[in-house]
Short mmCIF file of C-alpha atoms in Angstrom, two decimals:
data_model
loop_
_atom_site.label_atom_id
_atom_site.label_comp_id
_atom_site.label_asym_id
_atom_site.label_seq_id
_atom_site.Cartn_x
_atom_site.Cartn_y
_atom_site.Cartn_z
CA UNK A 8 94.45 125.96 89.35
CA UNK A 9 91.33 124.35 90.67
CA UNK A 10 92.74 123.67 93.62
CA UNK A 11 93.27 126.71 96.96
CA UNK A 12 96.35 127.39 97.29
CA UNK A 13 98.40 128.13 101.45
CA UNK A 14 100.89 128.20 103.51
CA UNK A 15 101.03 126.36 106.27
CA UNK A 16 104.26 127.07 109.19
CA UNK A 17 106.45 123.88 108.72
CA UNK A 18 105.48 123.24 113.22
CA UNK A 19 102.09 122.21 112.12
CA UNK A 20 102.52 119.47 109.61
CA UNK A 21 102.63 116.33 110.83
CA UNK A 22 105.96 114.13 112.16
CA UNK A 23 107.01 112.71 109.29
CA UNK A 24 108.32 108.65 109.38
CA UNK A 25 112.15 108.86 107.68
CA UNK A 26 112.76 109.83 104.27
CA UNK A 27 115.33 108.31 102.38
CA UNK A 28 117.00 110.96 99.05
CA UNK A 29 119.79 110.37 97.19
CA UNK A 30 119.91 113.47 94.20
CA UNK A 31 121.90 114.22 91.69
CA UNK A 32 122.76 118.59 92.05
CA UNK A 33 121.30 120.85 89.24
CA UNK A 34 121.41 123.93 89.56
CA UNK A 35 117.97 124.78 87.44
CA UNK A 36 115.82 122.04 86.87
CA UNK A 37 113.19 121.44 85.13
CA UNK A 38 110.57 120.97 87.31
CA UNK A 39 110.95 121.11 91.21
CA UNK A 40 108.35 120.22 93.64
CA UNK A 41 109.08 122.08 97.36
CA UNK A 42 106.99 120.35 99.60
CA UNK A 43 103.68 119.54 98.34
CA UNK A 44 100.65 119.69 101.06
CA UNK A 45 97.32 119.00 99.87
CA UNK A 46 94.32 118.20 101.54
CA UNK A 47 90.47 117.36 99.93
CA UNK A 48 88.09 117.55 102.74
CA UNK A 49 90.34 118.24 105.75
CA UNK A 50 91.60 114.18 104.98
CA UNK A 51 95.68 114.14 104.17
CA UNK A 52 96.36 113.06 100.52
CA UNK A 53 100.15 114.75 99.87
CA UNK A 54 102.04 115.20 102.50
CA UNK A 55 106.42 117.23 102.38
CA UNK A 56 106.12 116.43 98.04
CA UNK A 57 109.25 116.76 97.51
CA UNK A 58 111.77 116.40 94.59
CA UNK A 59 113.15 117.33 90.76
CA UNK A 60 113.48 116.77 87.01
CA UNK A 61 116.14 118.13 85.23
CA UNK A 62 116.13 119.21 81.72
CA UNK A 63 115.61 114.93 79.44
CA UNK A 64 115.45 112.81 82.49
CA UNK A 65 113.35 110.24 83.12
CA UNK A 66 111.71 109.71 86.56
CA UNK A 67 110.24 106.29 87.63
CA UNK A 68 106.84 107.86 90.73
CA UNK A 69 106.24 104.27 92.32
CA UNK A 70 103.74 103.44 94.98
CA UNK A 71 100.82 101.32 95.19
CA UNK A 72 97.47 102.20 94.60
CA UNK A 73 96.74 105.50 96.85
CA UNK A 74 100.15 106.21 97.55
CA UNK A 75 99.45 109.93 96.25
CA UNK A 76 101.37 109.24 92.29
CA UNK A 77 98.80 110.63 90.41
CA UNK A 78 97.23 113.05 92.65
CA UNK A 79 101.35 114.89 92.55
CA UNK A 80 101.37 114.12 88.89
CA UNK A 81 97.18 115.93 88.57
CA UNK A 82 99.05 118.71 91.06
CA UNK A 83 101.76 119.41 88.34
CA UNK A 84 99.53 120.13 85.57
CA UNK A 85 96.98 121.93 87.95
CA UNK A 86 94.16 119.72 88.05
CA UNK A 87 93.22 119.47 91.68
CA UNK A 88 90.42 118.90 93.13
CA UNK A 89 88.08 121.98 93.49
CA UNK A 90 88.13 120.18 96.99
CA UNK A 91 91.62 120.45 97.48
CA UNK A 92 93.58 122.56 99.53
CA UNK A 93 97.01 122.56 99.16
CA UNK A 94 100.35 124.54 99.59
CA UNK A 95 104.21 124.03 98.71
CA UNK A 96 105.43 125.21 95.27
CA UNK A 97 106.16 123.22 91.65
CA UNK A 98 108.42 125.53 89.85
CA UNK A 99 108.55 124.44 86.43
CA UNK A 100 111.60 126.31 84.94
CA UNK A 101 111.46 129.45 86.10
CA UNK A 102 107.65 129.95 86.95
CA UNK A 103 105.42 129.09 89.76
CA UNK A 104 103.35 126.66 89.11
CA UNK A 105 101.12 127.15 92.08
CA UNK A 106 100.99 130.90 91.81
CA UNK A 107 99.31 130.24 88.20
CA UNK A 108 95.78 131.58 87.06
CA UNK A 109 93.66 129.07 85.48
CA UNK A 110 94.01 131.00 81.86
CA UNK A 111 97.54 131.05 83.02
CA UNK A 112 97.99 127.37 82.92
CA UNK A 113 95.84 126.28 80.15
CA UNK A 114 98.65 127.46 78.45
CA UNK A 115 101.26 125.44 79.55
CA UNK A 116 99.04 122.79 79.55
CA UNK A 117 99.77 120.82 75.79
CA UNK A 118 102.30 123.53 75.29
CA UNK A 119 104.80 123.54 77.93
CA UNK A 120 103.57 119.26 79.93
CA UNK A 121 102.23 116.80 77.69
CA UNK A 122 100.06 114.38 80.00
CA UNK A 123 99.21 110.55 78.37
CA UNK A 124 96.19 108.76 80.84
CA UNK A 125 95.83 105.58 81.99
CA UNK A 126 92.65 104.27 79.77
CA UNK A 127 92.76 106.02 76.84
CA UNK A 128 89.22 105.26 75.80
CA UNK A 129 88.20 107.40 78.34
CA UNK A 130 90.14 110.22 77.38
CA UNK A 131 89.48 109.65 73.69
CA UNK A 132 85.26 111.71 72.09
CA UNK A 133 84.52 108.55 70.85
CA UNK A 134 81.91 111.09 68.58
CA UNK A 135 84.93 113.09 67.37
CA UNK A 136 87.95 111.44 64.32
CA UNK A 137 91.18 111.51 66.09
CA UNK A 138 92.86 113.62 63.04
CA UNK A 139 89.61 116.10 64.46
CA UNK A 140 91.12 115.85 67.76
CA UNK A 141 94.98 115.91 67.79
CA UNK A 142 94.58 118.91 65.87
CA UNK A 143 91.95 120.15 67.94
CA UNK A 144 95.83 120.52 70.10
CA UNK A 145 97.07 122.83 67.54
CA UNK A 146 93.35 124.76 67.59
CA UNK A 147 93.55 125.67 70.61
CA UNK A 148 97.14 126.72 71.04
CA UNK A 149 96.78 128.39 68.04
CA UNK A 150 99.59 127.19 66.65
CA UNK A 151 100.33 126.16 62.45
CA UNK A 152 97.71 123.50 61.51
CA UNK A 153 99.18 120.09 61.82
CA UNK A 154 100.73 117.79 60.09
CA UNK A 155 97.95 115.17 61.47
CA UNK A 156 99.65 112.05 59.57
CA UNK A 157 103.02 112.86 59.89
CA UNK A 158 102.44 113.01 63.66
CA UNK A 159 100.68 110.15 63.74
CA UNK A 160 103.26 108.47 62.19
CA UNK A 161 105.55 109.35 64.69
CA UNK A 162 104.16 107.11 67.52
CA UNK A 163 104.16 105.01 64.68
CA UNK A 164 101.07 104.50 63.78
CA UNK A 165 100.06 104.11 59.92
CA UNK A 166 95.77 104.99 60.21
CA UNK A 167 93.42 107.60 58.50
CA UNK A 168 93.56 110.61 60.52
CA UNK A 169 89.07 109.34 59.40
CA UNK A 170 89.43 106.50 62.18
CA UNK A 171 87.46 106.82 65.36
CA UNK A 172 88.44 105.33 68.89
CA UNK A 173 86.23 102.79 69.04
CA UNK A 174 88.02 101.48 65.48
CA UNK A 175 92.04 101.28 66.50
CA UNK A 176 92.64 98.69 69.43
CA UNK A 177 94.33 99.38 72.67
CA UNK A 178 97.39 99.83 72.10
CA UNK A 179 97.25 102.33 68.67
CA UNK A 180 94.36 104.09 70.91
CA UNK A 181 97.36 105.08 73.43
CA UNK A 182 99.34 105.74 70.63
CA UNK A 183 97.04 108.68 69.34
CA UNK A 184 97.05 109.69 73.25
CA UNK A 185 100.32 110.02 73.09
CA UNK A 186 100.23 112.08 69.73
CA UNK A 187 97.55 114.67 71.22
CA UNK A 188 100.62 115.09 74.36
CA UNK A 189 103.42 115.34 72.38
CA UNK A 190 102.32 117.39 69.13
CA UNK A 191 103.51 120.69 69.85
CA UNK A 192 106.98 119.12 71.18
CA UNK A 193 106.70 119.28 74.95
CA UNK A 194 109.59 119.83 77.70
CA UNK A 195 107.34 117.84 79.67
CA UNK A 196 105.48 114.83 79.29
CA UNK A 197 103.64 112.85 82.00
CA UNK A 198 102.85 109.23 81.78
CA UNK A 199 100.01 107.84 83.70
CA UNK A 200 100.30 104.03 84.46
CA UNK A 201 100.39 104.47 80.37
CA UNK A 202 100.40 100.67 79.48
CA UNK A 203 98.99 99.29 82.61
CA UNK A 204 96.43 97.69 80.31
CA UNK A 205 98.30 96.61 77.66
CA UNK A 206 99.62 92.97 76.67
CA UNK A 207 102.95 92.38 76.55
CA UNK A 208 104.61 92.74 73.31
CA UNK A 209 102.24 95.95 72.84
CA UNK A 210 103.62 97.61 76.08
CA UNK A 211 106.69 97.58 75.32
CA UNK A 212 106.22 99.02 71.65
CA UNK A 213 104.41 102.29 73.62
CA UNK A 214 107.78 101.95 76.33
CA UNK A 215 109.63 101.71 73.29
CA UNK A 216 108.27 104.50 72.04
CA UNK A 217 108.24 106.81 74.98
CA UNK A 218 111.96 106.17 75.20
CA UNK A 219 112.53 107.06 72.27
CA UNK A 220 110.26 110.07 72.00
CA UNK A 221 112.01 111.04 74.86
CA UNK A 222 115.80 110.93 73.25
CA UNK A 223 114.67 112.35 70.39
CA UNK A 224 112.82 115.52 71.10
CA UNK A 225 114.55 115.86 74.19
CA UNK A 226 111.60 115.85 76.74
CA UNK A 227 111.81 114.78 79.97
CA UNK A 228 109.47 112.05 81.03
CA UNK A 229 107.28 111.52 84.46
CA UNK A 230 106.06 108.03 84.67
CA UNK A 231 103.99 106.88 86.94
CA UNK A 232 103.59 103.16 87.49
CA UNK A 233 103.71 100.20 91.00
CA UNK A 234 105.10 98.52 88.14
CA UNK A 235 109.12 98.31 88.91
CA UNK A 236 110.58 95.72 86.55
CA UNK A 237 108.14 98.18 83.32
CA UNK A 238 110.77 100.91 84.48
CA UNK A 239 114.55 99.13 85.42
CA UNK A 240 115.55 100.05 81.77
CA UNK A 241 113.46 102.72 81.16
CA UNK A 242 113.44 105.62 83.90
CA UNK A 243 117.29 107.56 85.73
CA UNK A 244 115.59 107.94 89.00
CA UNK A 245 113.25 106.68 91.06
CA UNK A 246 111.24 107.84 93.75
CA UNK A 247 109.25 105.64 95.52
CA UNK A 248 105.10 107.63 96.70
CA UNK A 249 103.85 105.87 100.72
CA UNK A 250 100.63 107.12 102.16
CA UNK A 251 101.14 110.72 100.22
CA UNK A 252 105.03 111.08 100.75
CA UNK A 253 107.92 110.61 98.71
CA UNK A 254 109.90 108.21 100.90
CA UNK A 255 112.84 107.23 98.83
CA UNK A 256 114.79 109.09 95.96
CA UNK A 257 117.10 107.64 94.40
CA UNK A 258 118.76 106.48 90.77
CA UNK A 259 117.62 103.83 89.21
CA UNK A 260 120.11 101.00 89.41
CA UNK A 261 120.91 101.76 93.13
CA UNK A 262 117.60 102.37 94.09
CA UNK A 263 117.37 99.03 93.29
CA UNK A 264 119.58 96.99 94.78
CA UNK A 265 120.12 98.73 97.16
CA UNK A 266 117.00 100.22 98.69
CA UNK A 267 117.18 101.32 101.92
CA UNK A 268 113.25 102.06 102.97
CA UNK A 269 110.82 99.33 104.43
CA UNK A 270 108.77 100.16 101.88
CA UNK A 271 110.75 99.75 98.91
CA UNK A 272 112.19 96.21 100.17
CA UNK A 273 109.10 95.00 100.39
CA UNK A 274 108.40 96.84 96.55
CA UNK A 275 110.56 94.89 95.04
CA UNK A 276 110.23 91.22 96.53
CA UNK A 277 106.35 91.39 96.18
CA UNK A 278 107.37 92.56 91.91
CA UNK A 279 109.29 89.02 92.29
CA UNK A 280 107.52 86.99 94.56
CA UNK A 281 106.21 83.97 92.47
CA UNK A 282 103.23 81.98 94.32
CA UNK A 283 104.69 77.94 95.33
CA UNK A 284 101.39 75.58 94.13
CA UNK A 285 101.47 72.53 95.66
CA UNK A 286 103.15 69.72 92.95
CA UNK A 287 100.11 66.88 92.77
CA UNK A 288 98.79 64.57 90.02
CA UNK A 289 96.75 65.55 87.90
CA UNK A 290 93.36 63.06 86.74
CA UNK A 291 90.67 62.43 84.37
CA UNK A 292 89.15 64.82 81.21
CA UNK A 293 87.43 67.87 82.91
CA UNK A 294 87.10 70.11 79.96
CA UNK A 295 87.29 68.97 76.52
CA UNK A 296 87.28 71.30 73.11
CA UNK A 297 87.61 69.94 70.44
CA UNK A 298 87.75 71.87 67.25
CA UNK A 299 85.84 74.78 67.99
CA UNK A 300 85.86 77.54 66.40
CA UNK A 301 84.17 81.26 66.98
CA UNK A 302 82.39 83.04 64.04
CA UNK A 303 81.14 87.38 63.93
CA UNK A 304 79.21 88.55 61.01
CA UNK A 305 80.98 91.52 58.66
CA UNK A 306 79.16 94.69 58.07
CA UNK A 307 78.05 94.56 54.92
CA UNK A 308 79.23 96.89 51.91
CA UNK A 309 76.16 97.18 50.34
CA UNK A 310 72.64 95.40 51.21
CA UNK A 311 72.84 92.48 48.25
CA UNK A 312 76.54 91.73 48.82
CA UNK A 313 77.31 88.26 50.33
CA UNK A 314 76.81 88.18 54.56
CA UNK A 315 81.31 87.51 55.37
CA UNK A 316 82.46 86.30 58.82
CA UNK A 317 85.34 87.32 61.35
CA UNK A 318 86.87 84.30 62.71
CA UNK A 319 87.53 85.08 66.47
CA UNK A 320 88.60 81.35 67.12
CA UNK A 321 89.87 78.68 64.80
CA UNK A 322 89.25 74.93 65.30
CA UNK A 323 90.80 75.55 68.51
CA UNK A 324 90.96 72.14 70.28
CA UNK A 325 92.20 70.87 73.76
CA UNK A 326 91.54 69.32 77.22
CA UNK A 327 91.83 70.15 80.87
CA UNK A 328 92.62 68.15 83.93
CA UNK A 329 91.25 67.61 87.14
CA UNK A 330 93.41 69.26 89.46
CA UNK A 331 95.29 71.05 86.61
CA UNK A 332 96.39 74.42 86.25
CA UNK A 333 96.15 76.03 83.45
CA UNK A 334 97.21 79.82 80.96
CA UNK A 335 96.41 80.44 78.22
CA UNK A 336 98.13 83.92 77.39
CA UNK A 337 98.39 85.34 73.81
CA UNK A 338 97.72 89.36 72.96
CA UNK A 339 94.81 91.66 73.70
CA UNK A 340 92.71 90.46 69.86
CA UNK A 341 94.16 86.97 69.59
CA UNK A 342 90.42 84.89 70.89
CA UNK A 343 91.42 84.61 74.37
CA UNK A 344 88.23 86.11 75.77
CA UNK A 345 86.15 85.25 72.96
CA UNK A 346 87.35 81.98 74.42
CA UNK A 347 86.35 82.08 77.50
CA UNK A 348 82.72 83.08 76.78
CA UNK A 349 82.53 79.93 74.58
CA UNK A 350 83.98 77.52 77.16
CA UNK A 351 81.16 79.47 79.96
CA UNK A 352 78.52 78.95 77.49
CA UNK A 353 77.37 82.42 76.63
CA UNK A 354 78.92 82.53 72.76
CA UNK A 355 77.81 80.06 70.43
CA UNK A 356 79.70 77.49 68.04
CA UNK A 357 80.48 77.71 64.42
CA UNK A 358 82.03 74.21 65.27
CA UNK A 359 82.85 72.43 67.14
CA UNK A 360 82.04 70.82 70.46
CA UNK A 361 82.82 71.94 74.33
CA UNK A 362 81.26 69.25 76.53
CA UNK A 363 81.81 69.32 80.75
CA UNK A 364 82.55 65.39 81.94
CA UNK A 365 81.24 64.18 79.04
CA UNK A 366 77.69 66.67 79.31
CA UNK A 367 77.73 70.07 76.23
CA UNK A 368 78.10 73.54 77.68
CA UNK A 369 75.46 74.16 75.11
CA UNK A 370 72.53 72.28 75.35
CA UNK A 371 69.81 73.67 72.36
CA UNK A 372 71.91 76.89 71.99
CA UNK A 373 71.56 77.71 75.03
CA UNK A 374 74.19 77.30 78.70
CA UNK A 375 73.74 74.05 80.44
CA UNK A 376 72.50 74.14 84.27
CA UNK A 377 74.19 71.34 85.09
CA UNK A 378 77.63 72.14 83.40
CA UNK A 379 77.14 76.12 84.86
CA UNK A 380 77.49 74.65 88.64
CA UNK A 381 80.82 72.65 88.00
CA UNK A 382 82.83 76.43 86.03
CA UNK A 383 82.81 79.41 87.45
CA UNK A 384 84.63 82.40 86.65
CA UNK A 385 86.61 86.08 88.12
CA UNK A 386 87.05 88.89 86.14
CA UNK A 387 89.75 91.22 86.21
CA UNK A 388 87.58 93.76 87.79
CA UNK A 389 85.66 93.01 91.04
CA UNK A 390 84.09 96.05 91.45
CA UNK A 391 82.09 96.12 88.33
CA UNK A 392 81.23 93.23 88.39
CA UNK A 393 79.54 93.24 92.00
CA UNK A 394 76.23 95.18 92.47
CA UNK A 395 77.53 97.72 94.74
CA UNK A 396 73.63 98.15 96.28
CA UNK A 397 73.76 94.86 97.94
CA UNK A 398 75.72 93.45 100.75
CA UNK A 399 78.16 91.19 100.65
CA UNK A 400 76.08 87.97 101.69
CA UNK A 401 73.77 88.76 98.65
CA UNK A 402 76.53 89.06 96.14
CA UNK A 403 79.07 85.66 96.67
CA UNK A 404 75.97 84.23 97.31
CA UNK A 405 74.41 84.82 94.18
CA UNK A 406 75.87 81.14 92.47
CA UNK A 407 72.96 79.50 94.51
CA UNK A 408 70.46 79.73 91.72
CA UNK A 409 72.56 76.53 90.08
CA UNK A 410 71.99 74.41 92.89
CA UNK A 411 69.17 71.85 92.61
CA UNK A 412 68.82 71.55 96.69
CA UNK A 413 69.64 74.05 99.75
CA UNK A 414 73.36 75.00 100.76
CA UNK A 415 74.16 74.69 103.70
CA UNK A 416 73.27 77.81 106.34
CA UNK A 417 77.06 78.79 106.78
CA UNK A 418 78.02 78.40 103.51
CA UNK A 419 78.82 81.97 103.34
CA UNK A 420 80.79 82.69 106.25
CA UNK A 421 82.72 79.38 105.11
CA UNK A 422 83.80 80.98 101.93
CA UNK A 423 85.05 83.94 103.23
CA UNK A 424 86.79 82.50 105.57
CA UNK A 425 88.50 80.60 103.62
CA UNK A 426 89.61 83.59 100.66
CA UNK A 427 91.06 85.55 104.07
CA UNK A 428 87.72 86.72 105.58
CA UNK A 429 86.00 87.94 107.95
CA UNK A 430 82.48 86.05 108.29
CA UNK A 431 81.53 89.81 109.64
CA UNK A 432 81.86 91.49 106.52
CA UNK A 433 78.73 90.05 104.78
CA UNK A 434 76.92 92.67 106.39
CA UNK A 435 79.56 95.12 104.69
CA UNK A 436 79.02 96.08 101.31
CA UNK A 437 81.30 96.63 98.37
CA UNK A 438 82.39 99.42 98.87
CA UNK A 439 83.97 99.30 102.74
CA UNK A 440 86.67 96.85 100.68
CA UNK A 441 90.54 97.39 99.18
CA UNK A 442 90.99 96.32 95.48
CA UNK A 443 92.46 93.57 96.49
CA UNK A 444 89.80 92.37 99.80
CA UNK A 445 87.02 93.26 96.63
CA UNK A 446 88.68 90.27 93.99
CA UNK A 447 89.41 88.31 97.32
CA UNK A 448 85.50 88.14 97.38
CA UNK A 449 85.36 87.62 93.61
CA UNK A 450 87.19 84.66 94.19
CA UNK A 451 85.06 82.95 97.37
CA UNK A 452 81.39 84.21 94.83
CA UNK A 453 83.60 81.79 92.43
CA UNK A 454 84.01 78.40 95.68
CA UNK A 455 81.00 79.33 97.36
CA UNK A 456 79.20 76.19 95.17
CA UNK A 457 82.35 74.01 95.20
CA UNK A 458 82.84 74.14 91.01
CA UNK A 459 85.05 72.03 89.23
CA UNK A 460 86.61 74.55 87.03
CA UNK A 461 87.78 77.68 87.70
CA UNK A 462 88.34 79.95 85.59
CA UNK A 463 90.26 83.30 86.34
CA UNK A 464 90.40 86.00 83.73
CA UNK A 465 93.04 88.69 84.07
CA UNK A 466 92.02 88.07 88.09
CA UNK A 467 94.69 89.89 89.33
CA UNK A 468 96.03 92.21 85.72
CA UNK A 469 94.41 95.64 88.00
CA UNK A 470 96.10 94.62 91.55
CA UNK A 471 99.39 97.05 92.97
CA UNK A 472 102.44 94.63 93.63
CA UNK A 473 102.06 93.35 96.67
CA UNK A 474 97.60 93.20 96.72
CA UNK A 475 98.99 90.71 94.06
CA UNK A 476 101.66 88.42 95.55
CA UNK A 477 98.77 87.99 98.78
CA UNK A 478 96.04 86.84 95.97
CA UNK A 479 99.00 84.96 94.27
CA UNK A 480 99.21 82.68 97.89
CA UNK A 481 95.51 82.81 99.03
CA UNK A 482 95.42 80.24 94.96
CA UNK A 483 98.10 78.43 96.37
CA UNK A 484 96.68 77.00 99.27
CA UNK A 485 93.08 77.31 97.64
CA UNK A 486 94.61 74.67 95.23
CA UNK A 487 95.91 73.07 98.41
CA UNK A 488 92.91 72.85 100.80
CA UNK A 489 89.81 72.53 97.40
CA UNK A 490 91.97 70.50 94.28
CA UNK A 491 91.22 73.17 92.80
CA UNK A 492 91.05 73.41 88.73
CA UNK A 493 91.84 76.74 86.73
CA UNK A 494 92.21 78.46 83.60
CA UNK A 495 94.71 80.82 83.93
CA UNK A 496 94.53 83.97 81.17
CA UNK A 497 96.69 86.71 81.57
CA UNK A 498 98.27 89.18 79.87
CA UNK A 499 101.43 89.03 82.33
CA UNK A 500 104.05 86.58 81.30
CA UNK A 501 105.53 86.31 84.84
CA UNK A 502 101.90 85.57 87.32
CA UNK A 503 101.35 83.07 84.75
CA UNK A 504 103.96 81.04 85.25
CA UNK A 505 104.13 81.48 89.54
CA UNK A 506 100.34 80.10 88.97
CA UNK A 507 100.39 77.31 86.63
CA UNK A 508 101.07 73.60 85.24
CA UNK A 509 100.86 73.42 81.80
CA UNK A 510 100.60 76.99 79.42
CA UNK A 511 99.12 77.33 76.32
CA UNK A 512 99.62 80.22 73.76
CA UNK A 513 97.21 81.69 70.98
CA UNK A 514 97.97 83.75 67.95
CA UNK A 515 94.54 85.28 65.32
CA UNK A 516 91.99 82.83 67.18
CA UNK A 517 94.44 79.48 67.17
CA UNK A 518 96.62 77.80 70.06
CA UNK A 519 100.12 78.16 69.00
CA UNK A 520 102.04 76.14 71.53
CA UNK A 521 100.58 73.89 74.03
CA UNK A 522 103.12 72.94 76.72
CA UNK A 523 103.91 72.76 80.60
CA UNK A 524 105.35 75.93 82.34
CA UNK A 525 108.24 75.31 82.28
CA UNK A 526 109.37 74.38 79.33
CA UNK A 527 107.57 77.04 77.36
CA UNK A 528 109.10 79.89 80.07
CA UNK A 529 112.73 77.54 78.99
CA UNK A 530 112.53 76.52 75.85
CA UNK A 531 109.77 77.96 73.20
CA UNK A 532 109.13 75.77 70.27
CA UNK A 533 108.08 78.64 68.46
CA UNK A 534 108.78 82.01 67.32
CA UNK A 535 105.48 83.68 68.76
CA UNK A 536 105.86 82.70 72.05
CA UNK A 537 109.62 83.64 71.76
CA UNK A 538 108.50 87.30 71.06
CA UNK A 539 106.11 87.10 73.79
CA UNK A 540 108.57 86.20 76.34
CA UNK A 541 111.13 88.76 74.87
CA UNK A 542 109.29 91.83 75.37
CA UNK A 543 107.88 90.98 78.74
CA UNK A 544 109.80 93.51 81.51
CA UNK A 545 111.42 92.32 84.10
CA UNK A 546 113.85 93.60 87.14
CA UNK A 547 117.37 92.68 86.91
CA UNK A 548 118.83 89.33 88.62
CA UNK A 549 119.95 89.21 91.69
CA UNK A 550 117.83 92.08 94.02
CA UNK A 551 117.70 91.74 97.53
CA UNK A 552 114.12 89.74 98.73
#
């Protein structure tokens, strides 16, 4: 194991908060983690973690970012950082994994325990075909030559093994990673946030695939996620982690309907939280898109072939009125991101026109400075959209270059206060903030020049449920205090319902349904919209909080 394992007297450990454990007895569990404690550079990251898994069981390990879920999975795999010092036991069948040398652990990884990571693109080698990477599992363990095509079909993927990862969609890449993880039919499969970045239909397909594989292959599944709705009908039991500890374990239905720990109750309440938007009348048209199409050139099969083009956005027309809160939903690849770039003036149009108050967003093929000032954007990853070398004051004042005259001296302090942060935060660097605070800073940057329209592009999809609830409540307050108009793009239908007045559904580059939020969610008119709503994970009705 990469980490250094040692024993510490139990009396030296920190006092623990009350822990609730409801377990079913199993004399021979498949996996038994007992008193697992770990520190990294002297900082406690896991504290007395204990749980077990039965053969063929699905256990969900849930909690917020930093709770220790992924570190627990890495400990089971023997992949803790070299700087980690750990104690406790991890028994897999009759084997204590903490006592094995790394050479012996490598024999177990892949053959006995498989793992599916959150981001499939980083888990796959972009320079090798998917068939070569799947076959590598067999070569490492000196197993029989694989039927790669049959393995791909087992995970519902009918593509050539000669394809490269970049030629596949996010859902297809995740299926390849799952195929690698189950290639040698391990007894335990660990899935670490396997559906976080996927749209609702792809997410439903991946979850159904994992459920089917555990049933047909007889595998146990350790599912790590922060989304309780995902595991509500997936897991046999749920273990809740907070600050490196397992604070409650119980069968799924019992834990959801009768949570015993305060933290568990808070997670359940946040998972079903809906922001309360102020009711208001919309005004005159603000943004108008008319017959908008965006195309991309396709590779030519030979130099003399006729140039073909792919249509990403196909003849789209819609209007956003002043004060309106509009949602845009659809599967990955439907054209949402391309349409967003077109609205921001970052994508040339094949046909059509986009205007803000009659002014085109593109002038002579370039972004119009006057309209750029009137529309701002909040991206999915706030850390990636900020320069980590600069302080907050400079980061959130970046839009000032769009103004014709100097901004007020207190503009930065006012923007920070508006999003619930302190003016003193202006002197800090971005790494000093949590994920939710960084997203607040991204919203402050969008607000600072008082734009007419803000585009939220998957702005809360990477946040934990409690942080997400706080950010949604912040948007509701800003909607009332600033009279914001926004376009909210997300694959999370529960969130979209919470923060919009009207929703557009996009498919294959076209708007296939445009209706008020409540009408869409209660009486969708198209089969595609109904399939999206049916695929969205949801918590059972009647939960506390």
